[in-house]
XYZ file of C-alpha atoms in Angstrom:
70
model
C 19.682 14.560 -24.368
C 20.597 12.622 -21.239
C 18.540 14.929 -19.023
C 15.534 14.579 -21.330
C 15.800 10.770 -21.202
C 16.090 10.898 -17.417
C 12.974 13.078 -17.197
C 11.018 10.650 -19.409
C 12.101 7.662 -17.307
C 11.209 9.493 -14.095
C 7.802 10.494 -15.493
C 7.095 6.931 -16.595
C 8.048 5.525 -13.174
C 5.973 8.174 -11.400
C 2.956 7.305 -13.552
C 3.522 3.612 -12.897
C 3.669 4.124 -9.131
C 0.559 6.315 -9.191
C -1.312 3.675 -11.178
C -0.226 0.934 -8.780
C -1.365 3.026 -5.816
C -4.717 3.712 -7.486
C -5.162 0.024 -8.287
C -4.317 -0.967 -4.719
C -6.737 1.632 -3.378
C -9.539 0.451 -5.652
C -8.884 -3.198 -4.839
C -9.018 -2.605 -1.099
C -11.910 -0.175 -1.220
C -14.238 -2.294 -3.355
C -15.885 -5.501 -2.268
C -14.002 -8.661 -3.290
C -17.009 -9.855 -5.294
C -17.419 -6.604 -7.229
C -17.696 -7.491 -10.934
C -16.170 -4.180 -12.018
C -12.827 -4.747 -10.258
C -11.343 -6.976 -13.020
C -12.605 -4.604 -15.711
C -11.026 -1.623 -13.955
C -7.766 -3.517 -13.548
C -7.763 -4.470 -17.229
C -8.496 -0.903 -18.325
C -5.780 0.439 -16.030
C -3.341 -2.044 -17.545
C -4.264 -0.941 -21.055
C -3.716 2.701 -20.118
C -0.312 1.925 -18.600
C 0.805 -0.022 -21.662
C -0.333 2.769 -23.985
C 1.494 5.355 -21.865
C 4.648 3.247 -21.826
C 4.598 2.802 -25.591
C 4.056 6.514 -26.064
C 6.957 7.382 -23.745
C 9.294 5.055 -25.631
C 8.614 6.751 -28.974
C 10.894 9.569 -30.127
C 9.654 13.109 -29.543
C 9.304 13.842 -33.268
C 6.699 11.063 -33.568
C 4.551 12.814 -30.954
C 4.841 16.107 -32.808
C 3.625 14.513 -36.060
C 0.711 12.806 -34.317
C -0.248 16.043 -32.584
C -0.153 17.956 -35.872
C -2.496 15.445 -37.520
C -5.038 15.536 -34.707
C -5.302 19.315 -34.437
């Protein structure tokens, strides 16, 4: 159980760092006046929150959701 929790925490942190790196890359690559930059940042934030919520749920919740969608 402990190892599984550790893996989930590590995966969440890895995803968070990858998202931060992608956001930094997009922010520095695009022009400062680009109107899509705030929209991309907002969407990235929404994806991170959704992923975090999903990682915090017990594994059996994911199994039930997966069964309903397939």
